[in-house]
Amino acid sequence: MTATIDDEAKEIAIRQKFTYVNSSGSSLKSIYFNDWNHAYSSKKTPLAKRFSEQFKKSLHLAKDDERGRTDIISVVDNDHGGLNWKRTRNLDIIKVELQKPLAPNDSTIIFFTYTIKLPENRYTPYGYNSKGGYYLKDWYLNPAVFDGEWKLYSNKNLEDNYTDIANTSINLIFPKKLFLTSNFQESRITDISIAQQISLTGLKSKNCDIILSPNKEFTRHVTSYITIKTDLESKKYDGISQSISIEKVAKYLSENLGEYPKKELLVSEIDYNKSPLYGLNQLPSFVRPYQEQFQFEMMFLKTALNSYLKEAIYLDPRKERWVCDAISNYLMIKYVEDNYPKQKLIGKLSKIWGIRGFHLAKMDFNEQYYLLQMLSTRKNIDQALTTPNDSLIKFNQKIANRYKAGLGLAYLAEYIGEEKIDESIKKLLEDKKLQPKVKARDFKNILTASTDEDITWFFTEYIATRKRIDFKIKNVIKTDSNITLTIKNKRGTNVPISLFGLQKDSVVSKYWFSNIDSSRTYIIPRTTEDRLVLNYDQKIPEFNQRDNWKTLNGFFSSNKKLQFRFFKDTENPNYTQIFYVPIANFNLYDGITPGLRVYNKTFLERQFTYDLAPTYSFLEKTLVGRTSFRYRKYHGKSGHYVSNYSLGASTSHFQRNSRFTTITPAVSFGWRPDDLISNKRQVLLFRHRNVFRNIDPDVLANNSSDLDLENNPDYSVFNVRYLNIDNDIINFKSSLIDFQHSSEFTKASVEFEYRKLFESNRQLNLRFYAGKFLRNKTNSDFFSYALDRPTDYLFDLGYLGRSEGSGIYSQQIIIAEGGFKSRFDDQFGSDWIATTNASFNIWRWIELYGDVGMIADRGESARFVYDSGIRLNLVTDYFELYFPLYSNNGWEIAQPDYGQSIRFIVTISPKTLTGLFTRKWF
């Protein structure tokens, strides 16, 4: 292949001669080629769809000249006859029709002439950057794999291009000002006119990765084991020490993986940034908690392992990625155990007063693997390790599944012996290095042959399913010489479990038990144990370790002690944990209300949680606050996947010296599709809201709009809600059906919302709301429908000053019911309402909005209402400003006190705001 980079146009002109040998047992009428650069060409490619699922719209908003694409000029055979070709539906795969079928063991030659337009690297790390450099990966046409069927995988920014191995020679012509580094073997660079030329060669290789940079950033380290090219460095770790650490890592790679099959290993900062060490090490350098040597070695080891395995063993990276994940993360765990056994998860921070008492501070570095993997499991979003790479949610694809794979191999090593796992890894690399079409079953066969133990469970239960591992000690009977115990398998996952006997905190005995399908009774000799603990060393990624303890010191001895801890901590199975933290809330009538929150929720989700948050109102000089008790039951991966049962209560003030209190029992059910990447969700909620109000007599005397305060201050509402939402950044859709019944009224309403981001980068927002009283015996507008600023009698909305009729707090708007932004003297309807809200952007976040609707009171004709204005949509649903222009009131901008007509949306809930950043992961 000859490739010439046009630095000004950011294009590469390519002439490619391709010889394809049919190594299969079938005749081929066509050959498929991966053209992953063309994945940037459209807003409808799988890559663009993947970005929208992760709430990234940069590719969708890109102009045509900012995209990547491949323009194919000609495809001909060895006889210079033109070959028919076409793009598949996914656009980034090309099908080339042969002139005649290609028989097994025969070969054919195809000539390609094409130009690739490189994308800017703001979508992915690939393409060109603003500094004049390039990162070329999966940039030229390469053959898809055929093993009885074609493996056609589109580019989804998952680092899993599956291409056949080839002997590749590239003659690259590139700008003089740039320095080149590649994973291929490089010849000497020569100058030709205004450019440079180099030959790159890869034997039995996959893709050629090329890094071109304005500065010479890569250093070649010739170690005793392997030659490494790298630009990874630590500014606070001197060059000589870095070289020593690289030598140390190179030795570790050689001892555990064998001889590297190529001349040089490329370990780049770009590759590290694609798969970093997630955790505290990503903090700014001035607060990083780890020693520079440890930090550098872990960065380098992780990147080197991933690069080594990618270049040496050619598994299907989309469907069988778990093998490489298991090997690399297992070796990461083993490296820390061997070289840094005392390294803590939060490093130097674990020694700081006020932090060192936390269980998080006492956790070893390697416990992060269990913690982050279990974060996914406890949320019921975990996925089997055999799940294809493109079906994993981002958190699992980047973190949880990788860690689960490594933990699994460490678990197996604890069960059959570490030396057998180590030898199996080396044998896999020795037997399958640079071989085509390596399969996960090859690793399975090697592991199975390495031991006399039955390890079928590892592949059938641990790898192939998302079943939880969860055991408990059910009964214990002790005599002077023996202990009889029953172990219960709470989840039915048939895997081995370890049992430890402890005397104080020292291990005095250890056993392994297997084939416990439900429960089994065992007899073990009694020595000096005072406690029995399942999985004491936590080598097994068990779902719940809080019930693994059993004391032998009598009925009144506690299995676990009670522990009070300031602020949230990680889960400590040795204690019953209760957390407390100071809090402060705010509303206009209570002011800033400081208090103490007491709860049991750790960083990992739990089935039963309680949350008590009493606060003190200095303005009202009394206690306010909230409390909740919730039990969450997960059922499965999809369909009806969760049920929630809760009891909540809150009390606060809605006016001076006027308190409301709510008590709400509720049950809800959730549904989701089989595809966990999908943002579609359905929720059915049943709740009974009980409201109790104490009203200041002066407020009551001055209140003419809410007569129910006097006649009926307390009320209860039975509420049923059904929500169906597809939270997509390109096409957002939601529908809500709401039914309410109380002694005074019965009403029903529907709400539909739709947002569309068009290919022209215009966004349309539509919302429709309609409600009808089926029965209404009220004598005020307190329970009526509202065009603007509903009374919120269910106390669902986050008003800062819910009773204000003027002033800045009255200008807060929450889009509910009618959703109007202008204020009207007669805004309530005691019979029915139907409104439509719309807006579209005219430039970036500046939008025009308009609302129209009909509203009616009992026994009266319906009123037609409308308003319009300008919306500053700074962060949708979180921070917005509305400037009314024209409505039933006339030209509002020309009226007195226009500043009081401006409305705003503001969200101050930390949980809601953090959801903006976590939604792309979960």
Coordinates of N, CA and C in Angstrom, one line a residue, residues 627-748:
T627 N -38.0 11.7 56.3 CA -37.5 10.3 56.6 C -38.1 9.4 55.5
S628 N -37.4 8.3 55.3 CA -37.9 7.3 54.3 C -37.4 5.9 54.6
F629 N -38.2 4.9 54.3 CA -37.8 3.5 54.4 C -38.1 2.9 53.1
R630 N -37.2 2.1 52.5 CA -37.4 1.6 51.2 C -36.8 0.2 51.1
Y631 N -37.6 -0.7 50.5 CA -37.1 -2.0 50.1 C -37.2 -2.2 48.6
R632 N -36.1 -2.5 48.0 CA -36.0 -2.7 46.6 C -35.7 -4.1 46.2
K633 N -36.5 -4.7 45.3 CA -36.4 -6.1 44.9 C -36.1 -6.1 43.4
Y634 N -34.9 -6.6 43.0 CA -34.7 -6.8 41.6 C -35.1 -8.2 41.2
H635 N -35.7 -8.3 40.0 CA -36.2 -9.6 39.6 C -35.4 -10.2 38.5
G636 N -34.9 -9.5 37.6 CA -34.1 -10.0 36.4 C -33.5 -8.9 35.6
K637 N -32.9 -9.3 34.5 CA -32.2 -8.3 33.6 C -33.2 -7.4 32.9
S638 N -34.3 -7.9 32.4 CA -35.2 -7.1 31.6 C -36.7 -7.5 31.9
G639 N -37.6 -6.8 31.1 CA -39.0 -7.0 31.5 C -39.3 -6.3 32.8
H640 N -40.1 -7.0 33.6 CA -40.4 -6.4 34.9 C -39.1 -6.7 35.8
Y641 N -38.2 -5.7 35.9 CA -36.9 -6.0 36.5 C -36.8 -5.5 37.9
V642 N -37.7 -4.7 38.4 CA -37.6 -4.1 39.8 C -38.9 -3.8 40.4
S643 N -39.0 -4.0 41.7 CA -40.2 -3.5 42.5 C -39.7 -2.8 43.7
N644 N -40.3 -1.7 44.0 CA -39.9 -0.8 45.1 C -41.1 -0.7 46.1
Y645 N -40.8 -0.9 47.4 CA -41.8 -0.7 48.4 C -41.3 0.4 49.4
S646 N -42.0 1.4 49.6 CA -41.5 2.5 50.4 C -42.5 3.1 51.4
L647 N -42.0 3.7 52.4 CA -42.8 4.6 53.3 C -42.0 5.8 53.5
G648 N -42.6 7.0 53.2 CA -41.8 8.2 53.3 C -42.7 9.2 54.1
A649 N -42.0 10.2 54.7 CA -42.7 11.2 55.5 C -41.8 12.5 55.4
S650 N -42.4 13.6 55.4 CA -41.7 14.9 55.4 C -42.5 15.9 56.0
T651 N -41.9 17.0 56.6 CA -42.6 18.1 57.2 C -41.8 19.3 56.9
S652 N -42.5 20.4 56.6 CA -41.8 21.7 56.3 C -42.9 22.8 56.4
H653 N -42.6 24.0 56.0 CA -43.6 25.1 56.0 C -43.9 25.6 54.6
F654 N -45.1 25.9 54.4 CA -45.5 26.4 53.1 C -45.9 27.8 53.1
Q655 N -45.9 28.4 54.3 CA -46.2 29.8 54.5 C -45.7 30.1 56.0
R656 N -45.7 31.4 56.3 CA -45.3 31.8 57.7 C -46.1 31.1 58.7
N657 N -45.5 30.4 59.6 CA -46.1 29.7 60.7 C -47.2 28.7 60.3
S658 N -47.0 28.2 59.1 CA -48.0 27.2 58.5 C -47.2 26.0 58.0
R659 N -47.5 24.9 58.6 CA -46.7 23.7 58.3 C -47.6 22.7 57.5
F660 N -46.9 21.9 56.7 CA -47.5 20.8 56.1 C -46.7 19.5 56.4
T661 N -47.3 18.4 56.5 CA -46.7 17.1 56.8 C -47.3 16.1 55.8
T662 N -46.4 15.3 55.2 CA -46.9 14.3 54.3 C -46.4 12.9 54.8
I663 N -47.3 11.9 54.7 CA -47.0 10.5 55.0 C -47.4 9.7 53.7
T664 N -46.5 9.0 53.1 CA -46.8 8.4 51.8 C -46.3 6.9 51.8
P665 N -47.2 6.0 51.9 CA -46.8 4.6 51.5 C -46.9 4.5 50.0
A666 N -46.0 3.7 49.4 CA -46.0 3.6 47.9 C -45.4 2.3 47.5
V667 N -45.8 1.9 46.3 CA -45.2 0.7 45.7 C -45.1 1.0 44.2
S668 N -43.9 0.7 43.6 CA -43.7 1.0 42.2 C -43.1 -0.2 41.5
F669 N -43.3 -0.3 40.2 CA -42.7 -1.4 39.4 C -42.1 -0.9 38.2
G670 N -40.9 -1.4 37.8 CA -40.2 -0.9 36.7 C -40.0 -2.0 35.6
W671 N -40.0 -1.5 34.3 CA -39.8 -2.4 33.2 C -38.7 -1.8 32.3
R672 N -37.9 -2.6 31.7 CA -36.9 -2.2 30.7 C -36.7 -3.2 29.7
P673 N -36.2 -2.9 28.5 CA -36.0 -3.9 27.4 C -34.8 -4.8 27.7
D674 N -34.6 -5.8 26.8 CA -33.5 -6.7 26.9 C -32.2 -6.0 26.6
D675 N -32.2 -5.0 25.8 CA -31.0 -4.2 25.4 C -30.8 -3.2 26.5
L676 N -29.8 -3.4 27.4 CA -29.6 -2.5 28.5 C -29.0 -1.2 28.1
I677 N -28.5 -1.1 26.9 CA -28.0 0.2 26.4 C -29.1 1.1 26.1
S678 N -30.3 0.6 25.8 CA -31.4 1.4 25.5 C -31.8 2.2 26.7
N679 N -32.2 3.5 26.4 CA -32.7 4.4 27.5 C -34.2 4.3 27.7
K680 N -34.8 3.3 27.2 CA -36.3 3.2 27.4 C -36.6 2.6 28.8
R681 N -37.5 3.2 29.5 CA -38.0 2.7 30.8 C -39.5 2.9 31.0
Q682 N -40.1 2.0 31.7 CA -41.5 2.1 32.1 C -41.6 2.0 33.6
V683 N -42.5 2.8 34.2 CA -42.7 2.8 35.6 C -44.1 2.9 35.9
L684 N -44.6 2.0 36.8 CA -46.0 2.1 37.3 C -45.9 2.3 38.8
L685 N -46.5 3.4 39.3 CA -46.5 3.8 40.7 C -47.9 3.9 41.3
F686 N -48.0 3.3 42.5 CA -49.2 3.4 43.3 C -48.7 4.1 44.6
R687 N -49.4 5.1 45.0 CA -49.1 5.8 46.3 C -50.3 6.4 46.9
H688 N -50.2 6.6 48.2 CA -51.3 7.2 48.9 C -50.7 8.3 49.7
R689 N -50.9 9.5 49.2 CA -50.3 10.7 49.8 C -51.3 11.3 50.9
N690 N -50.8 11.3 52.1 CA -51.6 11.9 53.2 C -51.0 13.2 53.6
V691 N -51.8 14.3 53.6 CA -51.3 15.6 53.8 C -52.0 16.2 55.1
F692 N -51.2 16.7 56.0 CA -51.7 17.3 57.2 C -51.2 18.7 57.3
R693 N -52.1 19.7 57.5 CA -51.7 21.1 57.5 C -52.1 21.8 58.8
N694 N -51.2 22.6 59.3 CA -51.5 23.5 60.4 C -51.2 24.9 59.9
I695 N -52.3 25.8 60.0 CA -52.2 27.1 59.3 C -52.3 28.2 60.4
D696 N -51.4 29.2 60.2 CA -51.4 30.4 61.0 C -52.8 31.1 60.8
P697 N -53.5 31.5 61.8 CA -54.8 32.2 61.7 C -54.7 33.4 60.9
D698 N -53.6 34.2 61.0 CA -53.4 35.4 60.2 C -53.3 35.1 58.7
V699 N -52.6 34.0 58.4 CA -52.5 33.6 57.0 C -53.9 33.2 56.5
L700 N -54.6 32.5 57.3 CA -55.9 32.0 56.9 C -56.8 33.2 56.6
A701 N -56.8 34.2 57.5 CA -57.7 35.4 57.3 C -57.4 36.1 56.1
N702 N -56.1 36.2 55.6 CA -55.7 36.9 54.4 C -55.8 36.1 53.2
N703 N -56.2 34.8 53.3 CA -56.2 34.0 52.1 C -57.6 33.8 51.5
S704 N -57.8 34.4 50.4 CA -59.1 34.3 49.8 C -59.2 33.3 48.7
S705 N -58.1 32.7 48.3 CA -58.1 31.8 47.1 C -58.1 30.4 47.6
D706 N -57.8 30.1 48.8 CA -57.8 28.7 49.3 C -58.7 28.5 50.4
L707 N -60.0 28.4 50.2 CA -60.9 28.2 51.3 C -60.8 26.9 52.0
D708 N -60.2 25.9 51.3 CA -60.1 24.6 51.8 C -59.1 24.6 53.0
L709 N -58.3 25.6 53.2 CA -57.5 25.7 54.3 C -58.3 25.7 55.6
E710 N -59.4 26.4 55.6 CA -60.2 26.5 56.8 C -61.1 25.3 56.9
N711 N -61.8 24.9 55.8 CA -62.8 23.8 55.9 C -62.2 22.4 55.9
N712 N -61.0 22.3 55.2 CA -60.5 20.9 55.0 C -59.0 21.0 54.9
P713 N -58.3 21.3 56.1 CA -56.9 21.5 56.0 C -56.1 20.2 55.7
D714 N -56.7 19.0 56.1 CA -56.1 17.7 55.8 C -56.8 17.0 54.7
Y715 N -56.0 16.2 54.0 CA -56.6 15.4 52.9 C -55.7 14.3 52.5
S716 N -56.3 13.3 51.8 CA -55.5 12.2 51.3 C -55.9 12.0 49.8
V717 N -54.8 11.6 49.1 CA -55.0 11.4 47.6 C -54.4 10.1 47.2
F718 N -55.2 9.2 46.7 CA -54.7 8.0 46.1 C -54.3 8.3 44.6
N719 N -53.0 8.0 44.3 CA -52.4 8.4 43.0 C -51.8 7.2 42.3
V720 N -52.2 7.0 41.0 CA -51.6 6.0 40.2 C -51.0 6.7 39.0
R721 N -49.7 6.4 38.7 CA -49.0 7.0 37.6 C -48.3 6.0 36.8
Y722 N -48.4 6.2 35.5 CA -47.7 5.3 34.5 C -46.8 6.2 33.6
L723 N -45.5 5.9 33.7 CA -44.5 6.7 32.9 C -43.8 5.8 31.9
N724 N -43.8 6.2 30.6 CA -43.1 5.5 29.6 C -42.1 6.5 28.9
I725 N -40.8 6.3 29.1 CA -39.9 7.3 28.6 C -38.7 6.6 27.8
D726 N -38.3 7.3 26.8 CA -37.1 7.0 26.0 C -36.2 8.2 26.0
N727 N -35.2 8.1 26.9 CA -34.4 9.3 27.2 C -33.2 9.3 26.2
D728 N -33.5 9.7 25.0 CA -32.5 9.7 23.9 C -32.2 11.1 23.6
I729 N -30.9 11.4 23.4 CA -30.5 12.8 23.1 C -31.0 13.3 21.8
I730 N -31.2 12.5 20.8 CA -31.6 12.9 19.5 C -33.2 12.9 19.4
N731 N -33.8 11.8 19.9 CA -35.2 11.7 19.9 C -35.7 11.3 21.3
F732 N -36.1 12.4 22.0 CA -36.5 12.1 23.4 C -38.1 12.0 23.4
K733 N -38.6 11.0 24.0 CA -40.0 10.7 24.0 C -40.4 10.3 25.4
S734 N -41.5 10.9 25.9 CA -42.1 10.4 27.2 C -43.6 10.6 27.2
S735 N -44.2 9.7 27.9 CA -45.7 9.8 28.1 C -46.0 9.5 29.6
L736 N -47.0 10.2 30.1 CA -47.3 10.1 31.5 C -48.9 10.0 31.6
I737 N -49.4 9.0 32.3 CA -50.8 8.9 32.6 C -50.9 9.0 34.1
D738 N -51.8 9.9 34.5 CA -51.9 10.2 36.0 C -53.4 10.1 36.4
F739 N -53.7 9.4 37.5 CA -55.0 9.2 38.0 C -55.0 9.6 39.5
Q740 N -55.9 10.4 40.0 CA -55.9 10.8 41.4 C -57.4 10.7 41.9
H741 N -57.5 10.2 43.1 CA -58.8 10.0 43.7 C -58.7 10.4 45.2
S742 N -59.6 11.2 45.6 CA -59.8 11.6 47.0 C -61.2 11.7 47.4
S743 N -61.5 12.1 48.6 CA -62.9 12.2 49.0 C -63.6 13.4 48.3
E744 N -62.8 14.4 47.9 CA -63.4 15.6 47.3 C -63.4 15.6 45.7
F745 N -62.5 14.8 45.1 CA -62.4 14.8 43.7 C -61.9 13.5 43.1
T746 N -62.1 13.4 41.8 CA -61.4 12.3 41.0 C -61.0 12.9 39.7
K747 N -59.8 12.8 39.3 CA -59.3 13.4 38.1 C -58.3 12.5 37.4
A748 N -58.2 12.8 36.1 CA -57.2 12.0 35.3 C -56.5 13.0 34.3

